């Protein structure tokens, strides 16, 4: 249930950002650009290495973007998994 709420909150916040950018483009106010909208999540992800190795690409994309670690479109799934593992796991995990 918690994952569904997290996903819904994530999608809603990104929809709001998209709407703000569309309004911004319509008004043509380049000098008054809104902030990046990045907000540091309150909780550190509690996945194991095995979880990251089995995680779907879309979930990795959401997780990485939530923490400001935007994956480029040319980043492969194994590279995204490696980024998540190196970023969120301690060496002994």
mmCIF file of C-alpha atoms in Angstrom:
data_model
loop_
_atom_site.group_PDB
_atom_site.id
_atom_site.type_symbol
_atom_site.label_atom_id
_atom_site.label_comp_id
_atom_site.label_asym_id
_atom_site.label_seq_id
_atom_site.Cartn_x
_atom_site.Cartn_y
_atom_site.Cartn_z
ATOM 1 C CA UNK A 1 0.000 0.000 0.000
ATOM 2 C CA UNK A 2 2.858 2.357 0.842
ATOM 3 C CA UNK A 3 4.386 1.865 -2.619
ATOM 4 C CA UNK A 4 1.116 2.817 -4.300
ATOM 5 C CA UNK A 5 0.810 5.994 -2.229
ATOM 6 C CA UNK A 6 4.450 6.865 -2.986
ATOM 7 C CA UNK A 7 3.891 6.329 -6.715
ATOM 8 C CA UNK A 8 0.704 8.411 -6.738
ATOM 9 C CA UNK A 9 2.401 11.268 -4.854
ATOM 10 C CA UNK A 10 5.324 11.128 -7.270
ATOM 11 C CA UNK A 11 3.073 11.220 -10.342
ATOM 12 C CA UNK A 12 0.970 14.076 -8.936
ATOM 13 C CA UNK A 13 4.037 16.180 -8.121
ATOM 14 C CA UNK A 14 5.441 15.662 -11.620
ATOM 15 C CA UNK A 15 2.087 16.529 -13.207
ATOM 16 C CA UNK A 16 2.077 19.776 -11.206
ATOM 17 C CA UNK A 17 5.583 20.583 -12.433
ATOM 18 C CA UNK A 18 4.537 19.933 -16.021
ATOM 19 C CA UNK A 19 1.492 22.210 -15.646
ATOM 20 C CA UNK A 20 3.666 24.969 -14.148
ATOM 21 C CA UNK A 21 6.105 24.712 -17.049
ATOM 22 C CA UNK A 22 3.278 24.881 -19.599
ATOM 23 C CA UNK A 23 1.920 28.031 -17.944
ATOM 24 C CA UNK A 24 5.424 29.436 -17.853
ATOM 25 C CA UNK A 25 5.927 28.800 -21.584
ATOM 26 C CA UNK A 26 2.534 30.348 -22.462
ATOM 27 C CA UNK A 27 3.293 33.503 -20.499
ATOM 28 C CA UNK A 28 6.795 33.781 -21.974
ATOM 29 C CA UNK A 29 8.318 34.975 -18.700
ATOM 30 C CA UNK A 30 11.779 33.557 -19.061
ATOM 31 C CA UNK A 31 13.314 35.782 -16.392
ATOM 32 C CA UNK A 32 10.886 34.523 -13.721
ATOM 33 C CA UNK A 33 11.540 30.805 -14.038
ATOM 34 C CA UNK A 34 10.199 28.707 -11.181
ATOM 35 C CA UNK A 35 12.638 26.776 -8.998
ATOM 36 C CA UNK A 36 13.696 23.298 -9.964
ATOM 37 C CA UNK A 37 10.937 21.841 -7.810
ATOM 38 C CA UNK A 38 13.340 19.254 -6.398
ATOM 39 C CA UNK A 39 12.453 18.198 -2.875
ATOM 40 C CA UNK A 40 14.632 15.793 -0.948
ATOM 41 C CA UNK A 41 12.534 12.795 0.113
ATOM 42 C CA UNK A 42 12.164 12.355 3.860
ATOM 43 C CA UNK A 43 13.073 8.693 3.873
ATOM 44 C CA UNK A 44 16.136 6.895 2.583
ATOM 45 C CA UNK A 45 15.242 3.893 0.376
ATOM 46 C CA UNK A 46 15.353 0.621 2.295
ATOM 47 C CA UNK A 47 15.870 -1.804 -0.570
ATOM 48 C CA UNK A 48 18.430 -4.596 -0.535
ATOM 49 C CA UNK A 49 20.958 -5.293 -3.274
ATOM 50 C CA UNK A 50 18.734 -8.151 -4.417
ATOM 51 C CA UNK A 51 15.757 -5.753 -4.649
ATOM 52 C CA UNK A 52 17.722 -3.369 -6.885
ATOM 53 C CA UNK A 53 18.908 -6.237 -9.094
ATOM 54 C CA UNK A 54 15.289 -7.368 -9.656
ATOM 55 C CA UNK A 55 13.707 -3.882 -9.828
ATOM 56 C CA UNK A 56 11.883 -2.880 -13.012
ATOM 57 C CA UNK A 57 13.364 -0.059 -15.080
ATOM 58 C CA UNK A 58 10.420 2.309 -14.581
ATOM 59 C CA UNK A 59 10.694 1.941 -10.789
ATOM 60 C CA UNK A 60 14.446 2.632 -10.917
ATOM 61 C CA UNK A 61 13.775 5.719 -13.041
ATOM 62 C CA UNK A 62 11.265 6.997 -10.470
ATOM 63 C CA UNK A 63 13.580 6.271 -7.567
ATOM 64 C CA UNK A 64 16.619 7.917 -9.154
ATOM 65 C CA UNK A 65 14.671 10.986 -10.254
ATOM 66 C CA UNK A 66 13.096 11.288 -6.788
ATOM 67 C CA UNK A 67 16.583 11.774 -5.353
ATOM 68 C CA UNK A 68 17.721 14.119 -8.110
ATOM 69 C CA UNK A 69 19.731 11.422 -9.868
ATOM 70 C CA UNK A 70 18.171 11.733 -13.287
ATOM 71 C CA UNK A 71 19.156 8.882 -15.532
ATOM 72 C CA UNK A 72 19.898 9.801 -19.114
ATOM 73 C CA UNK A 73 17.940 8.117 -21.877
ATOM 74 C CA UNK A 74 21.062 6.315 -23.083
ATOM 75 C CA UNK A 75 21.704 4.797 -19.645
ATOM 76 C CA UNK A 76 21.113 1.060 -19.739
ATOM 77 C CA UNK A 77 19.150 -0.873 -17.134
ATOM 78 C CA UNK A 78 22.304 -2.498 -15.654
ATOM 79 C CA UNK A 79 23.893 0.960 -15.365
ATOM 80 C CA UNK A 80 20.809 2.324 -13.578
ATOM 81 C CA UNK A 81 20.901 -0.614 -11.175
ATOM 82 C CA UNK A 82 24.594 -0.003 -10.510
ATOM 83 C CA UNK A 83 23.930 3.686 -9.810
ATOM 84 C CA UNK A 84 21.167 2.795 -7.324
ATOM 85 C CA UNK A 85 23.267 0.138 -5.596
ATOM 86 C CA UNK A 86 26.328 2.399 -5.324
ATOM 87 C CA UNK A 87 24.258 5.348 -4.129
ATOM 88 C CA UNK A 88 21.853 3.807 -1.647
ATOM 89 C CA UNK A 89 23.688 0.810 -0.176
ATOM 90 C CA UNK A 90 26.537 0.792 2.312
ATOM 91 C CA UNK A 91 29.569 -1.278 1.218
ATOM 92 C CA UNK A 92 28.817 -4.079 3.709
ATOM 93 C CA UNK A 93 25.266 -4.553 2.398
#
